[in-house]
mmCIF file of C-alpha atoms in Angstrom:
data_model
loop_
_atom_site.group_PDB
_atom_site.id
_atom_site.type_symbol
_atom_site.label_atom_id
_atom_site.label_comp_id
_atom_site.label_asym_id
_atom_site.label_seq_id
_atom_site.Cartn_x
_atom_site.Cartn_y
_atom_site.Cartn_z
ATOM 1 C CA UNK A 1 -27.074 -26.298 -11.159
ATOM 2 C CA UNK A 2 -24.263 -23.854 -11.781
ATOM 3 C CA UNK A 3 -21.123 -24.120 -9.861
ATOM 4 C CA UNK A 4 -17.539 -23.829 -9.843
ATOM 5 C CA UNK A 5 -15.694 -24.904 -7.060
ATOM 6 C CA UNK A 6 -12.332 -25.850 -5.889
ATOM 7 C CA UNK A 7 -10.860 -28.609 -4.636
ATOM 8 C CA UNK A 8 -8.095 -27.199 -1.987
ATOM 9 C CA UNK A 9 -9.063 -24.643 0.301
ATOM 10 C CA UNK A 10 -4.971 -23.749 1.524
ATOM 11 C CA UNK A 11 -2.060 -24.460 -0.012
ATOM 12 C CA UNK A 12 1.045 -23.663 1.449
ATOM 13 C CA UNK A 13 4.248 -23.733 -0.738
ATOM 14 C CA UNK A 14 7.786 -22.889 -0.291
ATOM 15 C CA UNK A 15 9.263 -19.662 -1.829
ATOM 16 C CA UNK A 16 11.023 -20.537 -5.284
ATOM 17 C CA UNK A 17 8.748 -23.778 -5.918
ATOM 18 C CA UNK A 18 5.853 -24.144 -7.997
ATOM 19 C CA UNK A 19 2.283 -23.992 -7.580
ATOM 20 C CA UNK A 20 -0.673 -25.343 -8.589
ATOM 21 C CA UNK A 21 -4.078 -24.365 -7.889
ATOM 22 C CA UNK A 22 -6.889 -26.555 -9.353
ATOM 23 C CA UNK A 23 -10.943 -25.669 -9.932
ATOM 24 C CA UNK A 24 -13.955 -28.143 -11.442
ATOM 25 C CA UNK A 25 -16.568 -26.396 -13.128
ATOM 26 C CA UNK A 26 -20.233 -28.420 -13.703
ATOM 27 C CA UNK A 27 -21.272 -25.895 -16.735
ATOM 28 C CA UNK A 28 -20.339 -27.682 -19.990
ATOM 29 C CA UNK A 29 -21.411 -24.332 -21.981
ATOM 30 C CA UNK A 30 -19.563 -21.916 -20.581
ATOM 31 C CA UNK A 31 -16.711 -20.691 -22.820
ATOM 32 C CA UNK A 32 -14.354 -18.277 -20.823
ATOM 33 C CA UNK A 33 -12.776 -18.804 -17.776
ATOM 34 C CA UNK A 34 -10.408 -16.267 -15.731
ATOM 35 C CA UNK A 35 -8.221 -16.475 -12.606
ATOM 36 C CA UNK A 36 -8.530 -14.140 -10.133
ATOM 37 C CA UNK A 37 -5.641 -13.126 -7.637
ATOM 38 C CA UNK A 38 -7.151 -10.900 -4.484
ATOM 39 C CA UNK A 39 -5.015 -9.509 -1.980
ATOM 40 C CA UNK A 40 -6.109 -9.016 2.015
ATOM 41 C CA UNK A 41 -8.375 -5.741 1.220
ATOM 42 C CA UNK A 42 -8.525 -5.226 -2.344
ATOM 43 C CA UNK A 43 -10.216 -6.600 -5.571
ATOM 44 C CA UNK A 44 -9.872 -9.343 -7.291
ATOM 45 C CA UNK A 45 -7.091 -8.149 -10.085
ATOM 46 C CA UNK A 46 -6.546 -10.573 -13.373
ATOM 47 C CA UNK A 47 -4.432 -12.552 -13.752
ATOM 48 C CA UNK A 48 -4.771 -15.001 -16.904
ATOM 49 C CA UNK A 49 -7.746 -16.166 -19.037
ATOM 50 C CA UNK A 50 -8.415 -19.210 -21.162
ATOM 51 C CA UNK A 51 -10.762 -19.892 -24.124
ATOM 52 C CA UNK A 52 -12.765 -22.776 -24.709
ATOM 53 C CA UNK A 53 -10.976 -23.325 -28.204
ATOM 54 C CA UNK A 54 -7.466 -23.581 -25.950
ATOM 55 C CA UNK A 55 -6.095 -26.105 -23.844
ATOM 56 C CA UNK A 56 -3.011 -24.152 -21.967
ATOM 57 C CA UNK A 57 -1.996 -20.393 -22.011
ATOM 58 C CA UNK A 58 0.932 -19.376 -20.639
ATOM 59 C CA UNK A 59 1.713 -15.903 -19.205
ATOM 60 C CA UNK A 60 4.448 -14.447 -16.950
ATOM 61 C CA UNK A 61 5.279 -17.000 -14.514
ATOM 62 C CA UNK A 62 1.739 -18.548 -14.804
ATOM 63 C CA UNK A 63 0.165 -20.856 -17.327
ATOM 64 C CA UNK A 64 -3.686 -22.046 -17.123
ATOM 65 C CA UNK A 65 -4.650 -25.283 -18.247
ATOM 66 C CA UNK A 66 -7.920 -26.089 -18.933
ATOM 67 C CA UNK A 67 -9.806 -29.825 -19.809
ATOM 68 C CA UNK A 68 -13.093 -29.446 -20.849
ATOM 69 C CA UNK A 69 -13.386 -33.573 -21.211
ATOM 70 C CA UNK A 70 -13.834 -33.128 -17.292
ATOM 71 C CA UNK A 71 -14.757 -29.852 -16.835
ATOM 72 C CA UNK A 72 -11.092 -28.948 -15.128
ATOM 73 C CA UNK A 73 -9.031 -25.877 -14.777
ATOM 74 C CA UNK A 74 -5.648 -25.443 -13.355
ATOM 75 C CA UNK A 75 -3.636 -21.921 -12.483
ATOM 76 C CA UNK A 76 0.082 -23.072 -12.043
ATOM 77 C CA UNK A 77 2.453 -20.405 -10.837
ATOM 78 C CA UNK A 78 6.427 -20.886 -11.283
ATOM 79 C CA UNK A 79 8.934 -20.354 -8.996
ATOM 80 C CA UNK A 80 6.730 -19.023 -6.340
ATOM 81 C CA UNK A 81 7.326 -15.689 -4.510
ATOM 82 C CA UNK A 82 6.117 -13.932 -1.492
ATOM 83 C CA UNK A 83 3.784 -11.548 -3.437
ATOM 84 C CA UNK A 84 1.939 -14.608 -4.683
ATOM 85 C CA UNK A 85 0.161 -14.919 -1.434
ATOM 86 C CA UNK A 86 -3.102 -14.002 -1.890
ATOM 87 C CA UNK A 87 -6.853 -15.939 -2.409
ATOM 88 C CA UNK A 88 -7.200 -17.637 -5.873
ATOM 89 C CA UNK A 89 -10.534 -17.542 -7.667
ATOM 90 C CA UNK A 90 -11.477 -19.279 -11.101
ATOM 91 C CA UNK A 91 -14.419 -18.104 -12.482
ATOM 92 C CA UNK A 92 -16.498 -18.846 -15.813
ATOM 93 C CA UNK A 93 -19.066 -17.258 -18.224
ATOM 94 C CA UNK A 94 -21.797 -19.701 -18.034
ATOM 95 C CA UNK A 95 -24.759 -20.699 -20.285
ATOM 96 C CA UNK A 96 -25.298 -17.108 -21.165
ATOM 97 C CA UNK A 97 -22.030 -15.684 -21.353
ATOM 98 C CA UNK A 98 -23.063 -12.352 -19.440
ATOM 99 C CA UNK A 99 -21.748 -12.692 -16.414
ATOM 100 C CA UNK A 100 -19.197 -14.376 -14.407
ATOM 101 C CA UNK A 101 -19.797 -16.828 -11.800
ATOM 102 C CA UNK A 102 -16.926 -17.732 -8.760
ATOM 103 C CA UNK A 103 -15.603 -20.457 -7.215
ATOM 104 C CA UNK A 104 -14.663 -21.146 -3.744
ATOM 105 C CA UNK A 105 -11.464 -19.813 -3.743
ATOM 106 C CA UNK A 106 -8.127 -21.162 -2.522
ATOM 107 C CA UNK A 107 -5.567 -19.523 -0.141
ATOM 108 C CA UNK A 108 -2.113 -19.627 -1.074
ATOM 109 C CA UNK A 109 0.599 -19.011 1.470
ATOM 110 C CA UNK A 110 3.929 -18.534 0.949
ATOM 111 C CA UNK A 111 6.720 -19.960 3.258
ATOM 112 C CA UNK A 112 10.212 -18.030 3.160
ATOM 113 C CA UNK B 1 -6.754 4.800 -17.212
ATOM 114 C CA UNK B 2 -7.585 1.164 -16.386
ATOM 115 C CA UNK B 3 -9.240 2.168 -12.812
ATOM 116 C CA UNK B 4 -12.573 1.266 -11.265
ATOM 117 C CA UNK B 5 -12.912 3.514 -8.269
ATOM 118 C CA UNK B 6 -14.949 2.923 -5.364
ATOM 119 C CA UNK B 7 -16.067 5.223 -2.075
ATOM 120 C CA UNK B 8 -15.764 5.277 0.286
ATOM 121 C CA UNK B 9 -13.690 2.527 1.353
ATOM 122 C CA UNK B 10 -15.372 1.982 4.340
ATOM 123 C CA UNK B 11 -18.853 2.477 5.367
ATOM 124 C CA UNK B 12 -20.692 1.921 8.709
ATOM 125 C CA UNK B 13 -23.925 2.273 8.854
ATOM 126 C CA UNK B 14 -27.420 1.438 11.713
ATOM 127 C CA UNK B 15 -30.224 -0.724 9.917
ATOM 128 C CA UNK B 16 -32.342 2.413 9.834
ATOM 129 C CA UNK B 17 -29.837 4.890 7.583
ATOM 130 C CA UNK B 18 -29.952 5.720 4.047
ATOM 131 C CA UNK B 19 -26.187 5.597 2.081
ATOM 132 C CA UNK B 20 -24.692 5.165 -1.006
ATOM 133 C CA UNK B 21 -21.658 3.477 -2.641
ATOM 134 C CA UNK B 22 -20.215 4.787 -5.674
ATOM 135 C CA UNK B 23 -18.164 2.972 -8.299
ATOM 136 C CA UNK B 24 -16.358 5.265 -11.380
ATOM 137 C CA UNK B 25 -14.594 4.061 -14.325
ATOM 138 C CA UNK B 26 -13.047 6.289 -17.351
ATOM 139 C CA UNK B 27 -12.284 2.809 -19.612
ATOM 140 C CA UNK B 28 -15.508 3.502 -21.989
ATOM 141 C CA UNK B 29 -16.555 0.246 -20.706
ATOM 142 C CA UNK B 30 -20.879 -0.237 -21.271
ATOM 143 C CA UNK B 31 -21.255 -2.763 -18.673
ATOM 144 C CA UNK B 32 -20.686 -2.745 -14.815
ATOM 145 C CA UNK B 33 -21.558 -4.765 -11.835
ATOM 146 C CA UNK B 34 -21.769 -5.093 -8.430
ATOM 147 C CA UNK B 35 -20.638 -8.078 -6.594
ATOM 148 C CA UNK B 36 -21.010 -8.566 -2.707
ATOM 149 C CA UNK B 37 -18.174 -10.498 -1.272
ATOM 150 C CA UNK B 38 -19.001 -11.825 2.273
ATOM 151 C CA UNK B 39 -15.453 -12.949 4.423
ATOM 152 C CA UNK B 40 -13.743 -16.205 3.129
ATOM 153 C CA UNK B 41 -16.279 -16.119 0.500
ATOM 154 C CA UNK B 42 -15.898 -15.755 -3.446
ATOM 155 C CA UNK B 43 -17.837 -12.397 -4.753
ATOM 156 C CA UNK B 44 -21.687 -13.048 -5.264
ATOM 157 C CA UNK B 45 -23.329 -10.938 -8.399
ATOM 158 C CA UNK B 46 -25.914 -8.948 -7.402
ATOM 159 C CA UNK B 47 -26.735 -6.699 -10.503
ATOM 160 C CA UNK B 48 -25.146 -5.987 -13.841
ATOM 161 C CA UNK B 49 -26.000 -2.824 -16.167
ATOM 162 C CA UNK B 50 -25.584 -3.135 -20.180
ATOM 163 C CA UNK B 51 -25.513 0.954 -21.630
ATOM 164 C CA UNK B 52 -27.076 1.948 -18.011
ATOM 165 C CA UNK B 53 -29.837 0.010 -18.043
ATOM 166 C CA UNK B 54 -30.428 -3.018 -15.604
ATOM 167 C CA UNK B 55 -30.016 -6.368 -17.200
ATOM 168 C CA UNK B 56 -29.363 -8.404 -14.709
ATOM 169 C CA UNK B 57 -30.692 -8.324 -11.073
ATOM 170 C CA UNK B 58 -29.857 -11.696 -8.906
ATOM 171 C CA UNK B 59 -33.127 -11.744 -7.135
ATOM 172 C CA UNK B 60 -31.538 -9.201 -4.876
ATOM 173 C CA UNK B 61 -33.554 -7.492 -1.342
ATOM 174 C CA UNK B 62 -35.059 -4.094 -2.977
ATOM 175 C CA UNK B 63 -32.934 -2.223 0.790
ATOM 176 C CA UNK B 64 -30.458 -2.837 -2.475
ATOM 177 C CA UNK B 65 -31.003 -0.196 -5.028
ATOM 178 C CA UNK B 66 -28.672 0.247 -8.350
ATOM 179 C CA UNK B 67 -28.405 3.304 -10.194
ATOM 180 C CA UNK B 68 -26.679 4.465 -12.960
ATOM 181 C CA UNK B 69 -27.086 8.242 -14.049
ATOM 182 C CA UNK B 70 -24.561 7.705 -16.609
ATOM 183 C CA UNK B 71 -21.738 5.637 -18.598
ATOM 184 C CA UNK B 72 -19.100 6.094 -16.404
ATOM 185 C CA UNK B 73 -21.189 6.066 -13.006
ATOM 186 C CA UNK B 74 -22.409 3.069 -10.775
ATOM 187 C CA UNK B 75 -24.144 3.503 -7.720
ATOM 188 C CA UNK B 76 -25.293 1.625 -4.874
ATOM 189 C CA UNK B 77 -28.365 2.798 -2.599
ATOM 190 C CA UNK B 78 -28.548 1.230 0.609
ATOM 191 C CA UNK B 79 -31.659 1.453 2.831
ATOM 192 C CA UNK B 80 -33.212 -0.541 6.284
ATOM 193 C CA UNK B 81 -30.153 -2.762 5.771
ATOM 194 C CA UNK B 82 -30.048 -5.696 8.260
ATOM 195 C CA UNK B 83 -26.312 -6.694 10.036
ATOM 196 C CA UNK B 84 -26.182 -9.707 7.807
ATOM 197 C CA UNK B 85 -25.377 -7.089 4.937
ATOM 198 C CA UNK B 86 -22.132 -6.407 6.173
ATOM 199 C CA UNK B 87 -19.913 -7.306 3.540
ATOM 200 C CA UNK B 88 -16.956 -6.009 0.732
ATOM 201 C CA UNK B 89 -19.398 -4.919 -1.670
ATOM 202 C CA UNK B 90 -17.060 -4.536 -5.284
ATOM 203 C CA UNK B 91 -17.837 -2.959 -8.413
ATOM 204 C CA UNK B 92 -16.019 -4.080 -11.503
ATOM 205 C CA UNK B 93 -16.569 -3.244 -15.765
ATOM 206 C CA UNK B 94 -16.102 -4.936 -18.703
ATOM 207 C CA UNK B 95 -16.482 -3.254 -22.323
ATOM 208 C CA UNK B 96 -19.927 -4.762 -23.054
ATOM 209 C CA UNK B 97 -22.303 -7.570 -21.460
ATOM 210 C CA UNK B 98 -22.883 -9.134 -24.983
ATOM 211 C CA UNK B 99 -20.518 -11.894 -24.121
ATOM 212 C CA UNK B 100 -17.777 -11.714 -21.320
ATOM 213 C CA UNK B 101 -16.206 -13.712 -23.539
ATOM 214 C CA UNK B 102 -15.617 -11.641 -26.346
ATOM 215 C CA UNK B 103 -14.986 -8.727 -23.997
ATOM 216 C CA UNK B 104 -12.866 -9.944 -22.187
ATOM 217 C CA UNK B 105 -12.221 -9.598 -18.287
ATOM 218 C CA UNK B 106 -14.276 -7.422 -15.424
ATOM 219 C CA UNK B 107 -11.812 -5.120 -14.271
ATOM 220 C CA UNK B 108 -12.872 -4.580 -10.579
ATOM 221 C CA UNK B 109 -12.402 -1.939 -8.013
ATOM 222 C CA UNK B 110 -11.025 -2.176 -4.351
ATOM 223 C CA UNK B 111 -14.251 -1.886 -3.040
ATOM 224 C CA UNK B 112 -16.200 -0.537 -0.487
ATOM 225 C CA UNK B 113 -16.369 -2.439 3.339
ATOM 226 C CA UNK B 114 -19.668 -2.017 4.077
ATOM 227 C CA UNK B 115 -20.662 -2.908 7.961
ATOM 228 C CA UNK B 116 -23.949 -2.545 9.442
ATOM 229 C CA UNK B 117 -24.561 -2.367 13.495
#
């Protein structure tokens, strides 16, 4: 079926280094993918999103990088700050496009 | 105006009261969604609404009912809801459902913590 999952649960990471944050996905049609950054009691807020058609976007301090030979994403975050901890979710637009399904979600945790 | 609001913020209810969350959002967006997030847990979709009408439901318990009186408007009924409910229940919008990906993202609210006794 459907999934999209993660393969590190926590990552803790020193302030100033970088990050990475990795996610499989199993749905070979699904042609959008987003990271999600949430904060301890909010939403999920946006962070960066990746076409099928793309292989790396870059954005402030964070690039995605996506290989659809097998089915990978990655969120990598530069020089690393305190704000940056927070839960990670990838999610993607499946077979149908309509709606966007979650993976597990990593904790990142930021060491002063 | 790139807000999706949500109330209340917090919610507690017994398993034999009636409440509502509301979700709100000024963007001219033609699609929202609720998403239930239980702890430690990535949010789960529970319905989606294309020009308020219900496209999608996720095979969710009908003590879960979605309305939408209007464009802007998303609402959540809650009925004989059972402690296992208790959960961050989110609303988000995205311009249309055609295609998330030509839309591009959900923009979601803060949502509403939702715990039943």
């Amino acid at each position: 079926g459907e999934s999209v999952g993660l393969h590190l649960p926590t990552l803790s990471v020193q302030e100033g280094d970088n990050s990475i944050i990795n996610c499989a996905y199993s749905n070979s049609a699904s042609d959008y993918f987003i990271w999600y950054k949430q904060e301890s009691g909010k939403g999920p807020q946006f962070i960066i999103d990746i076409r099928s058609n793309m292989d790396k976007r870059q954005g402030q301090r964070v690039t995605v990088l996506l290989n659809k030979t097998v089915k990978h994403l990655s969120l990598q975050i530069a020089a690393t700050q305190p704000g940056d901890s927070a839960v990670y979710f990838c999610a993607e637009n499946g077979a149908a496009g309509n709606k966007l399904t979650f993976g597990g979600g990593t904790r990142v945790l930021v060491k002063p | 105006d790139t807000e999706v609001t949500q109330t209340p913020k917090h919610l507690v209810m017994g398993m034999t009261n009636k409440k509502s969350l509301k979700c709100e959002q000024h963007m001219g967006h033609r699609a929202m969604y609720w998403y239930k997030q239980k702890a430690k847990k990535p949010p789960e979709l529970m319905f989606v609404y294309s020009y308020e009408k219900l496209s999608i439901n996720e095979s969710v318990p009908s003590r879960f009912s979605p309305e939408c009186p209007n464009s802007s408007l998303l609402n959540l009924h809650l009925h004989a809801l059972q402690p296992e409910d208790s959960a961050l229940y989110l609303c988000a919008s995205s311009q249309d459902i055609s295609r998330i990906s030509n839309t591009g993202e959900l923009f979601f609210g803060e949502g509403s913590r939702l715990t039943v006794l």
